[in-house]
Structures are given as structure tokens and as C-alpha cells.
Amino acid sequence: MSEHTLKPLITKEEIEHTVRELALQISCDYRESRPVLIGVLKGAFVFLADLIRHLSIDTIIDFMQVSSYGSDTVSSGMCAVTKDIHVDIRDKDVLIVEDIVDTGATFHFLLEHVRARHPRSLKICALLDKTSRRTDGVTIDYCGFSIGNEFVVGYGLDCDERYRSLPGIYALKNK
Ligand code: PRP
């Protein structure tokens, strides 16, 4: 039995439409290139899988996993790499693919970590942008949806490893 109530926020159809639009823009911007797409585990695996199937360009896929320290709801801003990329990204165009940018702590850490490998260019694509909890300036190059200060699950996002497989995105409320 679930102790949560799930309030529908973004439907499967809305996500599909937006992922297609993002893929169109990315395909256009990288038409002269073969970018390295770095999916940030675990949350971004569903988004990345859908995104690449709508791209009309060739890509290289790799993954990173970062752990952030803090309580369930408050990030300390401290991050560590728990799984690094294997692809050599020097002089390559790199696009980091995130499910959500929340406080921005992971975003800043990833930018610094990846930039140190000397890519030719570095951009970020995030399906969700939760601007209200932002502690640092963040520019998302390709953004799907801006959302309010709600805890969201579904489409790869979890609460204690639950709800990742839901096709839409839901705001989670405690019962
Ligand atoms: C989520 C999300 C981002 C990060 C964003 O990952 O995938 O990587 O939080 O938060 P921030 O902007 O406050 O740093 P999470 O730590 O929940 O891990 P998961 O993707 O494995 O579920």
C-alpha cells in the first residue's frame, strides 16, 4: 500500500511532445557534429532513452552518477562522482542530460568536473527546471518544463526508488 498521494502534473503526451521538440532543436544545433550525450544516473535514464530515439544526428552515449550529501530535502551542495564517464571527451561537443535541476548543486559540480576534461563545447539539457530552490545561477541550454517547488516523481524520478517507471510526472504528497 502506498503512503503517498500522486497528483498528475505533466502527462505522458505532454512529455512526448516536449521531448520531440527538444530533440528537433538539438539535432539542428549539432547537425555538423557528433556530440557526446552524458546521462546523469539514475533519474535521467528514461529521458535520455526517449530523447536519443528522436534525434536525427549520430551521438555517443555515456553515463555519470553523482551522489549529493544532505538530508532528503536539503542539499548540502557537496557532490562526489560515484560513476565516471569512459569516453574521451577532449575536443568533443558534450551535452549533459539531466532529469531535473533543483538547487543546481549537481549541475555546478558536473559542469566543473566535465569542463576539466577539455570538451570543445559543453551544454546542458534538463527535462525539468525547479527554479524556486535554486541557490546558484544556472543556465539550462535545453529545458523541457519549469515546475514549482513540489517533490516530483515518475518518468525516471523516484522517491526512495519508487515511481521511476510511471510514464507521466506527478507531484508527491504525503497522506
Ligand atoms: C536528482 C537529479 C539531479 C539532482 C538535482 O538526482 O537527477 O541529478 O537530483 O538536484 P540538485 O539540483 O539539487 O543538485 P538524485 O540525487 O535524486 O539521484 P537519482 O537521479 O539517482 O534519483
CSV table of C-alpha atoms and ligand atoms in Angstrom, one decimal:
chain,number,residue,atom,x,y,z
A,1,MET,CA,0.0,0.0,0.0
A,2,SER,CA,1.3,3.5,-0.9
A,3,GLU,CA,1.6,6.1,1.8
A,4,HIS,CA,1.6,8.8,-0.9
A,5,THR,CA,-0.9,10.6,-3.0
A,6,LEU,CA,0.2,11.3,-6.6
A,7,LYS,CA,-1.1,14.5,-8.2
A,8,PRO,CA,-0.8,14.4,-12.0
A,9,LEU,CA,1.5,17.3,-13.1
A,10,ILE,CA,2.7,16.5,-16.6
A,11,THR,CA,1.1,13.9,-18.8
A,12,LYS,CA,2.8,11.2,-20.9
A,13,GLU,CA,1.6,13.0,-24.0
A,14,GLU,CA,3.0,16.4,-22.9
A,15,ILE,CA,6.3,14.8,-22.2
A,16,GLU,CA,6.4,13.1,-25.6
A,17,HIS,CA,5.6,16.3,-27.4
A,18,THR,CA,8.3,18.2,-25.4
A,19,VAL,CA,11.0,15.5,-25.9
A,20,ARG,CA,10.3,15.6,-29.7
A,21,GLU,CA,10.7,19.4,-29.7
A,22,LEU,CA,14.0,19.2,-27.7
A,23,ALA,CA,15.3,16.5,-30.0
A,24,LEU,CA,14.5,18.6,-33.0
A,25,GLN,CA,16.4,21.6,-31.6
A,26,ILE,CA,19.4,19.5,-30.5
A,27,SER,CA,19.5,17.8,-33.9
A,28,CYS,CA,19.5,21.2,-35.6
A,29,ASP,CA,22.2,22.7,-33.3
A,30,TYR,CA,24.5,19.7,-33.6
A,31,ARG,CA,23.9,18.9,-37.2
A,32,GLU,CA,27.7,19.4,-38.0
A,33,SER,CA,28.8,17.4,-35.0
A,34,ARG,CA,28.6,14.0,-33.3
A,35,PRO,CA,28.0,15.1,-29.7
A,36,VAL,CA,28.7,13.0,-26.5
A,37,LEU,CA,25.5,12.8,-24.5
A,38,ILE,CA,26.2,12.2,-20.8
A,39,GLY,CA,23.1,10.9,-19.0
A,40,VAL,CA,23.2,11.5,-15.2
A,41,LEU,CA,22.1,8.4,-13.4
A,42,LYS,CA,19.8,7.3,-12.2
A,43,GLY,CA,17.0,9.8,-12.9
A,44,ALA,CA,17.9,10.7,-16.5
A,45,PHE,CA,17.9,7.2,-18.0
A,46,VAL,CA,14.3,7.3,-19.2
A,47,PHE,CA,14.5,10.9,-20.6
A,48,LEU,CA,17.8,10.1,-22.4
A,49,ALA,CA,16.4,6.9,-23.8
A,50,ASP,CA,13.5,8.7,-25.3
A,51,LEU,CA,15.5,11.8,-26.4
A,52,ILE,CA,18.0,9.8,-28.4
A,53,ARG,CA,15.3,8.0,-30.3
A,54,HIS,CA,14.0,11.3,-31.7
A,55,LEU,CA,17.4,12.7,-32.7
A,56,SER,CA,18.3,12.7,-36.4
A,57,ILE,CA,22.1,13.0,-35.7
A,58,ASP,CA,24.7,10.5,-34.6
A,59,THR,CA,25.7,10.6,-31.0
A,60,ILE,CA,28.0,8.9,-28.4
A,61,ILE,CA,26.3,8.0,-25.2
A,62,ASP,CA,27.9,7.7,-21.8
A,63,PHE,CA,26.7,8.0,-18.2
A,64,MET,CA,27.8,9.6,-14.9
A,65,GLN,CA,26.5,9.1,-11.4
A,66,VAL,CA,26.9,11.7,-8.7
A,67,SER,CA,25.9,11.5,-5.1
A,68,SER,CA,25.0,14.6,-3.2
A,69,TYR,CA,25.2,14.9,0.5
A,70,GLY,CA,22.5,16.4,2.7
A,71,SER,CA,19.1,15.5,4.1
A,72,ASP,CA,16.2,14.2,1.9
A,73,THR,CA,15.0,17.7,1.2
A,74,VAL,CA,18.0,20.0,1.8
A,75,SER,CA,21.2,19.6,-0.3
A,76,SER,CA,24.5,20.5,1.3
A,77,GLY,CA,25.9,21.4,-2.1
A,78,MET,CA,28.6,18.7,-1.7
A,79,CYS,CA,28.8,16.2,-4.5
A,80,ALA,CA,31.0,13.2,-5.4
A,81,VAL,CA,31.3,11.1,-8.6
A,82,THR,CA,30.2,7.5,-8.0
A,83,LYS,CA,30.4,6.5,-11.7
A,84,ASP,CA,32.5,8.4,-14.2
A,85,ILE,CA,32.4,8.6,-18.0
A,86,HIS,CA,34.6,6.3,-20.0
A,87,VAL,CA,34.5,8.2,-23.3
A,88,ASP,CA,37.4,10.6,-24.1
A,89,ILE,CA,35.6,14.0,-24.5
A,90,ARG,CA,38.6,16.2,-25.2
A,91,ASP,CA,37.7,18.5,-28.1
A,92,LYS,CA,34.3,16.9,-28.4
A,93,ASP,CA,30.9,18.6,-28.1
A,94,VAL,CA,29.3,17.5,-24.9
A,95,LEU,CA,25.7,17.7,-23.8
A,96,ILE,CA,24.8,16.7,-20.2
A,97,VAL,CA,21.3,15.3,-19.9
A,98,GLU,CA,19.6,15.6,-16.6
A,99,ASP,CA,16.1,14.8,-15.5
A,100,ILE,CA,15.8,17.7,-13.1
A,101,VAL,CA,17.8,20.7,-11.9
A,102,ASP,CA,16.7,21.5,-8.4
A,103,THR,CA,19.1,23.5,-6.2
A,104,GLY,CA,21.7,23.5,-9.0
A,105,ALA,CA,24.4,21.9,-6.9
A,106,THR,CA,24.7,18.8,-9.1
A,107,PHE,CA,24.6,21.0,-12.2
A,108,HIS,CA,27.6,23.1,-11.0
A,109,PHE,CA,29.6,20.1,-9.9
A,110,LEU,CA,29.0,18.3,-13.2
A,111,LEU,CA,30.0,21.4,-15.2
A,112,GLU,CA,33.2,21.8,-13.3
A,113,HIS,CA,34.0,18.0,-13.5
A,114,VAL,CA,33.3,17.7,-17.2
A,115,ARG,CA,34.9,21.0,-18.1
A,116,ALA,CA,38.2,19.8,-16.6
A,117,ARG,CA,38.3,17.1,-19.5
A,118,HIS,CA,38.5,19.9,-22.0
A,119,PRO,CA,35.5,19.4,-24.2
A,120,ARG,CA,35.1,21.6,-27.3
A,121,SER,CA,31.7,22.8,-26.1
A,122,LEU,CA,29.6,22.0,-23.1
A,123,LYS,CA,25.8,22.4,-22.7
A,124,ILE,CA,23.1,21.0,-20.5
A,125,CYS,CA,19.6,19.7,-21.3
A,126,ALA,CA,17.2,19.2,-18.4
A,127,LEU,CA,13.6,17.9,-18.7
A,128,LEU,CA,12.6,19.7,-15.5
A,129,ASP,CA,13.7,23.0,-14.0
A,130,LYS,CA,12.7,23.7,-10.4
A,131,THR,CA,13.8,27.3,-10.2
A,132,SER,CA,12.3,28.1,-6.8
A,133,ARG,CA,15.0,26.2,-4.9
A,134,ARG,CA,17.9,27.5,-6.9
A,135,THR,CA,20.9,28.6,-4.8
A,136,ASP,CA,23.3,29.4,-7.7
A,137,GLY,CA,22.9,30.9,-11.1
A,138,VAL,CA,22.2,28.2,-13.6
A,139,THR,CA,21.6,28.4,-17.4
A,140,ILE,CA,19.9,25.4,-18.9
A,141,ASP,CA,20.5,25.3,-22.7
A,142,TYR,CA,17.7,23.0,-23.4
A,143,CYS,CA,14.8,22.9,-20.9
A,144,GLY,CA,11.6,20.9,-21.1
A,145,PHE,CA,9.4,22.3,-18.3
A,146,SER,CA,9.6,24.7,-15.5
A,147,ILE,CA,7.9,23.4,-12.3
A,148,GLY,CA,7.1,24.8,-8.9
A,149,ASN,CA,8.5,23.8,-5.6
A,150,GLU,CA,6.9,20.3,-5.5
A,151,PHE,CA,8.5,16.9,-5.0
A,152,VAL,CA,8.1,15.2,-8.3
A,153,VAL,CA,8.2,11.5,-9.3
A,154,GLY,CA,7.7,9.5,-12.4
A,155,TYR,CA,9.5,9.3,-15.8
A,156,GLY,CA,12.7,8.2,-14.1
A,157,LEU,CA,12.4,10.3,-11.0
A,158,ASP,CA,11.9,8.5,-7.7
A,159,CYS,CA,11.0,8.7,-4.1
A,160,ASP,CA,13.1,6.0,-2.2
A,161,GLU,CA,13.5,4.2,-5.5
A,162,ARG,CA,9.7,4.1,-6.2
A,163,TYR,CA,7.7,5.5,-9.1
A,164,ARG,CA,10.5,5.7,-11.6
A,165,SER,CA,8.5,3.7,-14.1
A,166,LEU,CA,5.5,5.9,-14.2
A,167,PRO,CA,5.0,7.3,-17.8
A,168,GLY,CA,3.9,10.8,-16.6
A,169,ILE,CA,5.2,13.2,-13.9
A,170,TYR,CA,3.4,13.6,-10.6
A,171,ALA,CA,3.7,15.8,-7.5
A,172,LEU,CA,4.0,13.6,-4.5
A,173,LYS,CA,2.1,14.4,-1.3
A,174,ASN,CA,2.2,12.6,2.0
A,175,LYS,CA,-1.1,11.1,3.0
B,1,PRP,C1,18.5,14.3,-8.7
B,1,PRP,C2,18.5,14.6,-10.2
B,1,PRP,C3,19.7,15.5,-10.3
B,1,PRP,C4,19.8,16.1,-8.9
B,1,PRP,C5,19.3,17.6,-8.9
B,1,PRP,O1,19.3,13.1,-8.5
B,1,PRP,O2,18.7,13.5,-11.0
B,1,PRP,O3,20.9,14.8,-10.6
B,1,PRP,O4,18.9,15.4,-8.0
B,1,PRP,O5,19.4,18.1,-7.6
B,1,PRP,P1,20.2,19.4,-7.3
B,1,PRP,O6,19.9,20.4,-8.4
B,1,PRP,O7,19.6,19.9,-6.0
B,1,PRP,O8,21.6,19.1,-7.2
B,1,PRP,P2,19.1,12.3,-7.2
B,1,PRP,O9,20.2,12.7,-6.2
B,1,PRP,O10,17.7,12.3,-6.7
B,1,PRP,O11,19.5,10.8,-7.6
B,1,PRP,P3,18.8,9.8,-8.7
B,1,PRP,O12,18.8,10.5,-10.0
B,1,PRP,O13,19.7,8.6,-8.7
B,1,PRP,O14,17.4,9.5,-8.2
